[in-house]
Short mmCIF file of C-alpha atoms and ligand atoms in Angstrom, two decimals:
data_model
loop_
_atom_site.label_atom_id
_atom_site.label_comp_id
_atom_site.label_asym_id
_atom_site.label_seq_id
_atom_site.Cartn_x
_atom_site.Cartn_y
_atom_site.Cartn_z
CA UNK A 10 117.50 106.00 -26.20
CA UNK A 11 120.12 104.07 -24.16
CA UNK A 12 122.94 105.31 -22.00
CA UNK A 13 125.54 102.91 -20.63
CA UNK A 14 127.60 104.16 -17.71
CA UNK A 15 130.71 102.01 -17.75
CA UNK A 16 133.53 101.32 -15.33
CA UNK A 17 132.32 103.43 -12.43
CA UNK A 18 131.79 102.75 -8.76
CA UNK A 19 128.11 102.76 -7.85
CA UNK A 20 127.40 104.45 -4.54
CA UNK A 21 123.99 104.31 -2.92
CA UNK A 22 122.98 105.07 0.64
CA UNK A 23 123.53 101.42 1.54
CA UNK A 24 126.24 100.04 -0.72
CA UNK A 25 129.32 100.73 -2.79
CA UNK A 26 130.15 98.45 -5.72
CA UNK A 27 132.05 98.34 -8.96
CA UNK A 28 129.43 97.99 -11.69
CA UNK A 29 128.13 99.17 -15.01
CA UNK A 30 124.66 100.65 -15.26
CA UNK A 31 122.37 100.76 -18.28
CA UNK A 32 119.54 103.24 -18.77
CA UNK A 33 116.85 102.78 -21.37
CA UNK A 34 114.18 105.33 -22.06
CA UNK A 35 113.63 106.87 -18.63
CA UNK A 36 114.61 103.97 -16.37
CA UNK A 37 117.54 102.01 -15.05
CA UNK A 38 117.24 98.63 -16.79
CA UNK A 39 120.41 96.77 -15.82
CA UNK A 40 123.15 96.86 -13.20
CA UNK A 41 125.96 94.34 -13.61
CA UNK A 42 129.77 94.19 -13.46
CA UNK A 43 130.21 94.11 -17.24
CA UNK A 44 127.45 95.23 -19.59
CA UNK A 45 127.58 95.42 -23.37
CA UNK A 46 126.42 98.66 -24.97
CA UNK A 47 123.25 98.13 -27.04
CA UNK A 48 123.58 99.42 -30.57
CA UNK A 49 123.26 103.18 -30.71
CA UNK A 50 123.81 103.59 -26.98
CA UNK A 51 125.73 106.56 -25.61
CA UNK A 52 128.57 105.30 -23.44
CA UNK A 53 129.86 107.32 -20.50
CA UNK A 54 133.30 106.29 -19.30
CA UNK A 55 132.96 106.55 -15.53
CA UNK A 56 136.29 104.99 -14.59
CA UNK A 57 137.70 106.68 -11.50
CA UNK A 58 134.29 108.20 -10.82
CA UNK A 59 131.30 107.54 -8.58
CA UNK A 60 127.83 106.88 -9.97
CA UNK A 61 125.17 108.07 -7.53
CA UNK A 62 121.44 108.87 -7.41
CA UNK A 63 120.81 112.42 -8.58
CA UNK A 64 120.35 114.91 -5.80
CA UNK A 65 116.89 115.66 -4.46
CA UNK A 66 116.48 119.15 -3.05
CA UNK A 67 113.40 118.99 -0.82
CA UNK A 68 113.23 122.74 -0.19
CA UNK A 69 113.28 125.36 -2.98
CA UNK A 70 111.34 128.52 -3.79
CA UNK A 71 111.46 129.24 -7.52
CA UNK A 72 109.83 132.55 -8.54
CA UNK A 73 108.24 132.90 -5.11
CA UNK A 74 106.24 136.12 -4.61
CA UNK A 75 107.62 137.19 -1.22
CA UNK A 76 108.21 140.37 0.79
CA UNK A 77 107.02 142.70 -1.94
CA UNK A 78 109.03 141.15 -4.77
CA UNK A 79 109.44 137.84 -6.62
CA UNK A 80 112.40 135.48 -6.29
CA UNK A 81 114.48 135.89 -9.44
CA UNK A 82 114.95 132.22 -10.28
CA UNK A 83 112.21 130.70 -12.40
CA UNK A 84 111.47 126.99 -12.59
CA UNK A 85 113.60 126.59 -15.71
CA UNK A 86 116.67 128.51 -14.61
CA UNK A 87 116.55 127.03 -11.12
CA UNK A 88 116.20 123.40 -12.14
CA UNK A 89 118.79 123.87 -14.89
CA UNK A 90 121.25 125.25 -12.32
CA UNK A 91 120.39 122.20 -10.20
CA UNK A 92 121.30 119.85 -13.06
CA UNK A 93 124.67 121.61 -13.39
CA UNK A 94 125.27 120.77 -9.74
CA UNK A 95 124.00 117.17 -9.82
CA UNK A 96 120.47 117.76 -8.52
CA UNK A 97 117.74 116.08 -10.55
CA UNK A 98 114.56 116.71 -8.51
CA UNK A 99 113.18 119.48 -6.37
CA UNK A 100 110.26 119.82 -4.01
CA UNK A 101 109.13 123.43 -4.13
CA UNK A 102 106.33 125.15 -2.19
CA UNK A 103 102.88 126.38 -3.09
CA UNK A 104 102.31 129.29 -0.69
CA UNK A 105 98.73 130.62 -0.83
CA UNK A 106 98.03 134.10 0.47
CA UNK A 107 95.80 133.84 3.54
CA UNK A 108 92.15 133.65 2.49
CA UNK A 109 92.86 132.19 -0.95
CA UNK A 110 92.17 128.68 -2.20
CA UNK A 111 94.88 126.07 -1.74
CA UNK A 112 93.72 124.26 -4.84
CA UNK A 113 93.74 127.34 -7.08
CA UNK A 114 97.21 128.26 -5.85
CA UNK A 115 98.39 124.72 -6.46
CA UNK A 116 97.26 124.99 -10.10
CA UNK A 117 98.95 128.39 -10.45
CA UNK A 118 102.26 126.95 -9.23
CA UNK A 119 101.83 123.88 -11.47
CA UNK A 120 101.52 126.28 -14.41
CA UNK A 121 104.70 128.14 -13.45
CA UNK A 122 106.57 124.87 -13.07
CA UNK A 123 105.76 123.55 -16.55
CA UNK A 124 109.00 125.06 -17.82
CA UNK A 125 111.10 123.00 -15.36
CA UNK A 126 114.15 121.29 -16.81
CA UNK A 127 114.09 118.59 -14.11
CA UNK A 128 111.41 116.77 -12.12
CA UNK A 129 109.53 118.65 -9.41
CA UNK A 130 106.88 118.28 -6.77
CA UNK A 131 105.16 120.59 -4.26
CA UNK A 132 104.64 120.92 -0.56
CA UNK A 133 101.53 123.08 -0.02
CA UNK A 134 101.55 125.71 2.73
CA UNK A 135 98.64 126.06 5.13
CA UNK A 136 98.57 129.80 5.87
CA UNK A 137 94.98 130.10 7.12
CA UNK A 138 92.09 127.86 8.08
CA UNK A 139 88.48 127.24 7.28
CA UNK A 140 86.42 124.32 5.97
CA UNK A 141 87.59 124.93 2.40
CA UNK A 142 91.22 124.49 3.47
CA UNK A 143 90.25 121.22 5.15
CA UNK A 144 88.52 120.07 1.94
CA UNK A 145 91.32 121.25 -0.36
CA UNK A 146 93.92 119.36 1.67
CA UNK A 147 91.93 116.19 1.03
CA UNK A 148 91.66 116.89 -2.69
CA UNK A 149 95.37 117.66 -2.95
CA UNK A 150 96.31 114.38 -1.29
CA UNK A 151 93.79 112.17 -3.04
CA UNK A 152 93.90 113.65 -6.55
CA UNK A 153 97.10 115.68 -6.92
CA UNK A 154 100.01 113.73 -5.44
CA UNK A 155 100.66 116.02 -2.47
CA UNK A 156 101.69 114.29 0.77
CA UNK A 157 103.22 117.15 2.77
CA UNK A 158 101.91 120.48 4.06
CA UNK A 159 104.08 123.38 5.18
CA UNK A 160 103.50 125.68 8.14
CA UNK A 161 105.41 128.92 8.59
CA UNK A 162 105.56 129.71 12.30
CA UNK A 163 107.26 133.01 11.35
CA UNK A 164 106.40 135.90 8.98
CA UNK A 165 103.68 137.46 11.15
CA UNK A 166 101.17 139.43 9.13
CA UNK A 167 101.96 137.38 6.03
CA UNK A 168 101.97 133.60 5.98
CA UNK A 169 102.39 132.83 9.69
CA UNK A 170 100.40 129.87 11.00
CA UNK A 171 99.04 130.28 14.53
CA UNK A 172 98.89 127.37 16.96
CA UNK A 173 95.21 126.98 16.14
CA UNK A 174 96.08 126.51 12.48
CA UNK A 175 98.90 124.10 13.32
CA UNK A 176 96.54 121.96 15.40
CA UNK A 177 93.80 121.85 12.75
CA UNK A 178 96.22 121.17 9.94
CA UNK A 179 98.34 118.56 11.74
CA UNK A 180 95.13 116.70 12.64
CA UNK A 181 94.03 116.83 9.01
CA UNK A 182 97.46 115.55 7.91
CA UNK A 183 97.00 112.51 10.15
CA UNK A 184 93.58 111.80 8.62
CA UNK A 185 95.08 112.00 5.13
CA UNK A 186 98.37 110.19 5.67
CA UNK A 187 100.31 113.39 4.91
CA UNK A 188 103.29 114.81 6.78
CA UNK A 189 103.28 118.33 8.28
CA UNK A 190 106.45 120.35 7.88
CA UNK A 191 107.34 123.55 9.73
CA UNK A 192 109.54 126.61 9.46
CA UNK A 193 110.24 126.85 13.19
CA UNK A 194 110.64 130.44 14.39
CA UNK A 195 108.31 132.22 16.83
CA UNK A 196 106.83 134.90 14.57
CA UNK A 197 105.44 137.01 17.43
CA UNK A 198 108.86 137.18 19.07
CA UNK A 199 110.57 138.03 15.77
CA UNK A 200 108.07 140.82 15.13
CA UNK A 201 108.51 142.19 18.65
CA UNK A 202 112.31 142.17 18.43
CA UNK A 203 112.29 143.71 14.95
CA UNK A 204 110.18 146.66 16.15
CA UNK A 205 112.38 147.12 19.19
CA UNK A 206 115.64 147.05 17.22
CA UNK A 207 114.42 149.49 14.58
CA UNK A 208 113.18 151.85 17.33
CA UNK A 209 116.69 151.68 18.82
CA UNK A 210 118.12 152.77 15.48
CA UNK A 211 119.49 149.36 14.50
CA UNK A 212 118.37 149.29 10.88
CA UNK A 213 121.24 147.51 9.05
CA UNK A 214 121.61 143.78 8.28
CA UNK A 215 123.30 143.31 11.67
CA UNK A 216 119.79 143.64 13.12
CA UNK A 217 118.59 140.53 11.27
CA UNK A 218 120.20 137.86 13.51
CA UNK A 219 119.48 139.98 16.60
CA UNK A 220 115.78 139.86 15.78
CA UNK A 221 115.85 136.08 15.35
CA UNK A 222 118.09 134.69 18.12
CA UNK A 223 118.47 130.92 18.56
CA UNK A 224 115.84 130.85 21.35
CA UNK A 225 113.21 131.98 18.84
CA UNK A 226 113.88 128.87 16.76
CA UNK A 227 114.24 126.58 19.77
CA UNK A 228 110.88 127.66 21.19
CA UNK A 229 109.06 127.12 17.90
CA UNK A 230 110.73 123.77 17.19
CA UNK A 231 109.83 122.54 20.67
CA UNK A 232 106.26 123.79 20.32
CA UNK A 233 105.73 122.20 16.90
CA UNK A 234 107.22 118.91 18.08
CA UNK A 235 105.03 118.91 21.21
CA UNK A 236 101.89 119.69 19.21
CA UNK A 237 102.76 116.86 16.84
CA UNK A 238 103.44 114.55 19.79
CA UNK A 239 100.10 115.39 21.42
CA UNK A 240 98.17 114.71 18.22
CA UNK A 241 100.28 111.74 17.12
CA UNK A 242 101.48 113.37 13.90
CA UNK A 243 104.87 112.88 12.27
CA UNK A 244 106.73 116.15 11.70
CA UNK A 245 109.54 117.44 9.45
CA UNK A 246 111.40 120.56 10.51
CA UNK A 247 112.93 122.53 7.65
CA UNK A 248 116.23 124.42 7.78
CA UNK A 249 117.28 123.51 11.33
CA UNK A 250 120.00 126.02 12.18
CA UNK A 251 120.64 125.83 15.93
CA UNK A 252 121.98 123.42 18.51
CA UNK A 253 118.85 124.00 20.62
CA UNK A 254 116.42 123.06 17.83
CA UNK A 255 118.52 119.99 17.08
CA UNK A 256 118.39 119.06 20.76
CA UNK A 257 114.59 119.23 20.67
CA UNK A 258 114.56 116.92 17.64
CA UNK A 259 117.06 114.54 19.20
CA UNK A 260 115.11 114.39 22.48
CA UNK A 261 111.86 113.64 20.67
CA UNK A 262 113.44 110.97 18.48
CA UNK A 263 114.98 109.34 21.55
CA UNK A 264 111.46 109.17 22.97
CA UNK A 265 110.32 107.36 19.85
CA UNK A 266 108.64 110.30 18.15
CA UNK A 267 108.70 110.41 14.34
CA UNK A 268 110.52 113.72 13.86
CA UNK A 269 112.71 114.58 10.88
CA UNK A 270 115.17 117.46 10.48
CA UNK A 271 116.63 119.19 7.42
CA UNK A 272 119.68 121.43 7.30
CA UNK A 273 121.31 123.70 4.74
CA UNK A 274 124.96 123.88 3.61
CA UNK A 275 125.03 127.59 4.51
CA UNK A 276 124.08 126.90 8.12
CA UNK A 277 126.76 124.19 8.25
CA UNK A 278 129.48 126.49 6.96
CA UNK A 279 128.89 130.10 7.93
CA UNK A 280 128.44 131.93 11.21
CA UNK A 281 126.65 135.17 12.00
CA UNK A 282 129.73 137.35 11.44
CA UNK A 283 128.54 137.61 7.81
CA UNK A 284 126.03 140.24 8.99
CA UNK A 285 128.82 142.48 10.34
CA UNK A 286 130.44 142.90 6.93
CA UNK A 287 130.75 146.68 6.40
CA UNK A 288 129.85 146.12 2.74
CA UNK A 289 126.02 146.41 2.92
CA UNK A 290 125.52 144.33 -0.22
CA UNK A 291 127.54 141.47 1.21
CA UNK A 292 125.76 141.52 4.56
CA UNK A 293 122.29 141.85 2.99
CA UNK A 294 123.11 139.08 0.51
CA UNK A 295 123.27 136.70 3.47
CA UNK A 296 119.91 137.75 4.93
CA UNK A 297 117.80 134.63 5.14
CA UNK A 298 115.69 133.07 7.85
CA UNK A 299 116.68 131.51 10.10
CA UNK A 300 119.91 133.56 9.95
CA UNK A 301 123.44 132.18 9.99
CA UNK A 302 124.26 131.37 13.60
CA UNK A 303 126.95 132.01 16.19
CA UNK A 304 129.99 129.73 16.05
CA UNK A 305 129.53 126.24 17.51
CA UNK A 306 126.07 125.82 16.01
CA UNK A 307 127.80 124.65 12.83
CA UNK A 308 129.61 121.89 14.74
CA UNK A 309 126.34 120.83 16.37
CA UNK A 310 124.61 120.56 12.98
CA UNK A 311 127.38 118.36 11.57
CA UNK A 312 126.91 116.11 14.58
CA UNK A 313 123.20 116.07 13.84
CA UNK A 314 123.94 114.73 10.37
CA UNK A 315 126.52 112.26 11.65
CA UNK A 316 124.18 110.89 14.30
CA UNK A 317 121.24 110.63 11.91
CA UNK A 318 119.13 113.06 13.93
CA UNK A 319 119.15 115.33 10.86
CA UNK A 320 118.28 113.33 7.78
CA UNK A 321 118.28 115.69 4.82
CA UNK A 322 120.15 118.60 3.28
CA UNK A 323 118.28 121.16 1.21
CA UNK A 324 119.05 124.62 -0.12
CA UNK A 325 115.94 126.72 0.62
CA UNK A 326 116.94 128.17 -2.76
CA UNK A 327 115.15 131.54 -2.72
CA UNK A 328 117.23 133.84 -4.88
CA UNK A 329 117.10 137.64 -4.74
CA UNK A 330 119.42 139.94 -6.68
CA UNK A 331 121.39 142.72 -5.00
CA UNK A 332 118.93 145.22 -6.41
CA UNK A 333 116.01 143.42 -4.77
CA UNK A 334 117.83 143.30 -1.43
CA UNK A 335 118.10 147.12 -1.47
CA UNK A 336 114.37 147.26 -0.68
CA UNK A 337 115.60 147.03 2.91
CA UNK A 338 118.40 149.56 2.62
CA UNK A 339 117.09 151.66 5.49
CA UNK A 340 115.35 148.90 7.40
CA UNK A 341 116.65 145.33 7.65
CA UNK A 342 113.12 143.97 8.21
CA UNK A 343 112.35 144.83 4.57
CA UNK A 344 115.31 142.98 3.04
CA UNK A 345 113.82 140.07 1.09
CA UNK A 346 114.77 136.95 3.02
CA UNK A 347 116.51 134.26 1.03
CA UNK A 348 119.74 132.85 -0.40
CA UNK A 349 120.52 130.54 -3.31
CA UNK A 350 122.45 127.26 -3.45
CA UNK A 351 120.81 124.66 -5.68
CA UNK A 352 123.89 124.42 -7.89
CA UNK A 353 126.36 124.27 -5.02
CA UNK A 354 124.73 121.96 -2.45
CA UNK A 355 126.15 118.66 -3.72
CA UNK A 356 129.72 119.87 -4.20
CA UNK A 357 129.80 121.79 -0.93
CA UNK A 358 128.43 118.80 0.98
CA UNK A 359 130.90 116.47 -0.74
CA UNK A 360 133.89 118.62 0.00
CA UNK A 361 132.94 119.62 3.54
CA UNK A 362 131.35 116.27 4.39
CA UNK A 363 133.11 113.45 2.54
CA UNK A 364 136.29 115.42 1.82
CA UNK A 365 136.86 116.14 5.52
CA UNK A 366 135.91 112.64 6.69
CA UNK A 367 132.86 113.92 8.56
CA UNK A 368 130.53 111.65 6.59
CA UNK A 369 130.92 108.61 4.36
CA UNK A 370 130.03 108.52 0.66
CA UNK A 371 126.95 106.43 1.50
CA UNK A 372 125.88 108.98 4.07
CA UNK A 373 126.39 111.66 1.44
CA UNK A 374 123.89 109.88 -0.83
CA UNK A 375 121.49 109.47 2.08
CA UNK A 376 121.48 113.15 3.06
CA UNK A 377 121.48 114.59 -0.47
CA UNK A 378 118.97 112.20 -2.04
CA UNK A 379 117.70 108.91 -0.59
CA UNK A 380 116.45 110.13 2.77
CA UNK A 381 114.35 112.86 1.17
CA UNK A 382 112.93 110.26 -1.24
CA UNK A 383 112.03 107.99 1.67
CA UNK A 384 110.55 110.69 3.90
CA UNK A 385 108.45 112.16 1.08
CA UNK A 386 107.46 108.71 -0.20
CA UNK A 387 108.98 108.63 -3.68
CA UNK A 388 111.56 105.91 -2.99
CA UNK A 389 112.69 103.80 -4.91
CA UNK A 390 111.41 105.72 -7.96
CA UNK A 391 113.78 108.50 -6.91
CA UNK A 392 116.87 108.51 -4.67
CA UNK A 393 117.86 105.00 -5.67
CA UNK A 394 120.01 103.08 -8.16
CA UNK A 395 117.99 99.96 -8.87
CA UNK A 396 116.45 98.30 -11.89
CA UNK A 397 113.11 100.03 -12.41
CA UNK A 398 114.10 103.30 -10.73
CA UNK A 399 114.03 106.53 -12.69
CA UNK A 400 117.43 107.03 -14.32
CA UNK A 401 118.21 110.19 -12.32
CA UNK A 402 121.93 109.85 -11.96
CA UNK A 403 124.99 111.91 -11.25
CA UNK A 404 128.42 110.72 -12.37
CA UNK A 405 130.71 112.26 -9.81
CA UNK A 406 134.32 113.17 -10.41
CA UNK A 407 136.03 113.20 -7.00
CA UNK A 408 139.17 114.78 -8.48
CA UNK A 409 137.40 117.50 -10.44
CA UNK A 410 137.10 120.94 -8.95
CA UNK A 411 135.39 124.27 -9.57
CA UNK A 412 135.67 127.68 -8.03
CA UNK A 413 132.22 128.97 -7.19
CA UNK A 414 131.30 132.44 -8.39
CA UNK A 415 128.20 134.44 -9.27
CA UNK A 416 130.04 135.30 -12.50
CA UNK A 417 130.11 131.68 -13.66
CA UNK A 418 127.21 129.91 -11.95
CA UNK A 419 124.10 129.07 -14.00
CA UNK A 420 121.60 130.60 -11.62
CA UNK A 421 120.04 133.96 -12.60
CA UNK A 422 121.02 135.57 -9.31
CA UNK A 423 123.98 137.97 -9.07
CA UNK A 424 125.17 136.91 -5.63
CA UNK A 425 126.57 133.68 -4.26
CA UNK A 426 127.09 132.98 -0.56
CA UNK A 427 129.84 130.48 -1.53
CA UNK A 428 131.67 133.05 -3.69
CA UNK A 429 135.36 132.21 -4.16
CA UNK A 430 135.17 128.76 -2.57
CA UNK A 431 137.02 126.09 -4.54
CA UNK A 432 135.27 122.76 -4.20
CA UNK A 433 136.86 119.41 -5.00
CA UNK A 434 134.26 116.87 -6.15
CA UNK A 435 131.95 117.88 -9.01
CA UNK A 436 129.50 116.20 -11.38
CA UNK A 437 130.95 115.18 -14.74
CA UNK A 438 127.52 114.11 -16.05
CA UNK A 439 123.97 114.57 -14.79
CA UNK A 440 121.16 112.43 -16.20
CA UNK A 441 117.50 113.14 -15.66
CA UNK A 442 115.22 110.19 -16.51
CA UNK A 443 117.88 108.71 -18.76
CA UNK A 444 118.92 111.80 -20.67
CA UNK A 445 122.21 113.61 -20.26
CA UNK A 446 121.64 117.27 -19.41
CA UNK A 447 125.05 118.17 -18.02
CA UNK A 448 128.26 116.94 -19.57
CA UNK A 449 131.75 117.95 -18.48
CA UNK A 450 131.02 121.60 -17.95
CA UNK A 451 128.35 121.93 -20.61
CA UNK A 452 124.75 122.49 -19.52
CA UNK A 453 122.28 120.99 -22.01
CA UNK A 454 119.09 121.61 -20.05
CA UNK A 455 115.80 121.59 -21.94
CA UNK A 456 112.93 123.81 -20.90
CA UNK A 457 109.82 121.78 -20.08
CA UNK A 458 111.52 118.37 -19.81
CA UNK A 459 110.75 118.12 -16.10
CA UNK A 460 107.80 116.02 -14.98
CA UNK A 461 105.59 116.53 -11.96
CA UNK A 462 106.33 113.91 -9.29
CA UNK A 463 103.21 112.43 -7.68
CA UNK A 464 103.84 111.65 -4.05
CA UNK A 465 101.33 109.16 -2.63
CA UNK A 466 100.16 109.51 0.97
CA UNK A 467 101.40 107.33 3.78
CA UNK A 468 99.09 104.84 5.54
CA UNK A 469 96.02 106.93 6.09
CA UNK A 470 93.78 107.09 9.12
CA UNK A 471 90.98 108.09 6.76
CA UNK A 472 91.50 104.95 4.64
CA UNK A 473 91.54 102.85 7.79
CA UNK A 474 88.28 104.42 8.95
CA UNK A 475 86.69 103.75 5.58
CA UNK A 476 87.76 100.12 5.68
CA UNK A 477 86.43 99.59 9.19
CA UNK A 478 83.18 101.52 9.02
CA UNK A 479 82.66 102.38 5.38
CA UNK A 480 82.40 105.83 6.92
CA UNK A 481 82.30 109.11 5.11
CA UNK A 482 85.20 111.48 5.43
CA UNK A 483 85.47 112.98 8.92
CA UNK A 484 84.12 116.52 9.15
CA UNK A 485 86.31 119.38 10.35
CA UNK A 486 85.91 120.22 14.01
CA UNK A 487 83.70 123.32 14.23
CA UNK A 488 85.47 126.50 15.36
CA UNK A 489 83.86 128.77 17.98
O1 URP B 1105 114.82 133.29 4.16
C1 URP B 1105 114.20 132.36 3.66
N1 URP B 1105 114.40 131.16 4.13
N2 URP B 1105 113.35 132.62 2.65
C2 URP B 1105 112.46 131.72 2.03
C3 URP B 1105 111.23 131.48 2.85
C4 URP B 1105 111.52 130.54 3.99
O2 URP B 1105 111.47 130.94 5.14
O3 URP B 1105 111.81 129.36 3.76
ZN1 ZN B 1106 111.63 128.97 5.98
ZN1 ZN B 1107 112.05 128.05 2.53
#
């Protein structure tokens, strides 16, 4: 099957050029100013449009069991909604309950993800520690294409990783050539503030940001970065939402440390006044962690993207319906944390980034696709328009527009934090590995089309040791 994209302007993270692009089977096979359509090829007229790598969302939670319920989006509905918005790959999270096998959980999540409409991969969370976790991390890297491990510094009593776990796991990541990632919030502080606020009678959604002030994120980001610095590990900080956390990243990067930062469109656009909405459903619908932040943090985050100190945008797509949110009707600490956005990320970032002149089109490609591919080691298979790359492509209509609404979006969730926003700049076509799955308003997603993306490790200390000494794998350091 061939698809010729004709007459468009190709935009990558490094160049902009007028060119045609031919896809055959699953790959890009030719890029040249004037290509003939092979017989039987589908031709997309891209004149007046931009042809870009499909979006990569490096942070989603499809059907995540969390806070006493399960996120409503499954791997099919979530990836299909992504295709409607120009996103062609996701990296989701395997989150084992403490005490359970990383490997078994990985296989459970792989089973759930088989229905994906677009390609997917997994970060695996380290929520506890013993020798089996150490061993499983090795197996996941060597045999299962995992090169990143997640650490939740928040959610005390559930998946929170203590400093001891961070140290053990970061060290193991270095041995394996994997990258540790962190949700940076001090879980002990959050827990303490939650108890205090509830005891004071503050039980509504307005308590959520009060229990997780910016200092809580700044402390954890600093701590994770310093632990990584001490051990010599790279580190990726997910959903950076505050000026202070960004400053910690910027400082470390200036000192030559390999630190990466991700941010979300919601944190770039909204401030914490959303939690004061007298309509409980509206306020609770915005409950996610870290929360939306006081004014000025948004400006700081845009500067983080402009300066390159933040490299990626994600959605943290973790969708709960209004009904699910009511679990915390009398106590904000029980409102399932999470918001959606996989379908909106590209358009919102285009309009608010490129449309306002804050970022260039090439920077747009970098922060929605190529940088994630580079950091998580799948470039140039993904995040790239080059001969031999997967034909994951979005044809972008800069003049097209859509008004975002929960009534019309493709996601299963009945709430949208971008409700009513009209965005200019939308996909006209989305191709996943050479097949068109979104075409001028029509979603043609196919359950099960998505492939698992193997992500090889980076240069590995373990490999180096083996080369030098022919040594066996290092043993975990014994705990007292
Ligand atoms: O509120 C959020 N972000 N829910 C999903 C889990 C996480 O912290 O990423
Ligand atoms: Zn998180
Ligand atoms: Zn998350």
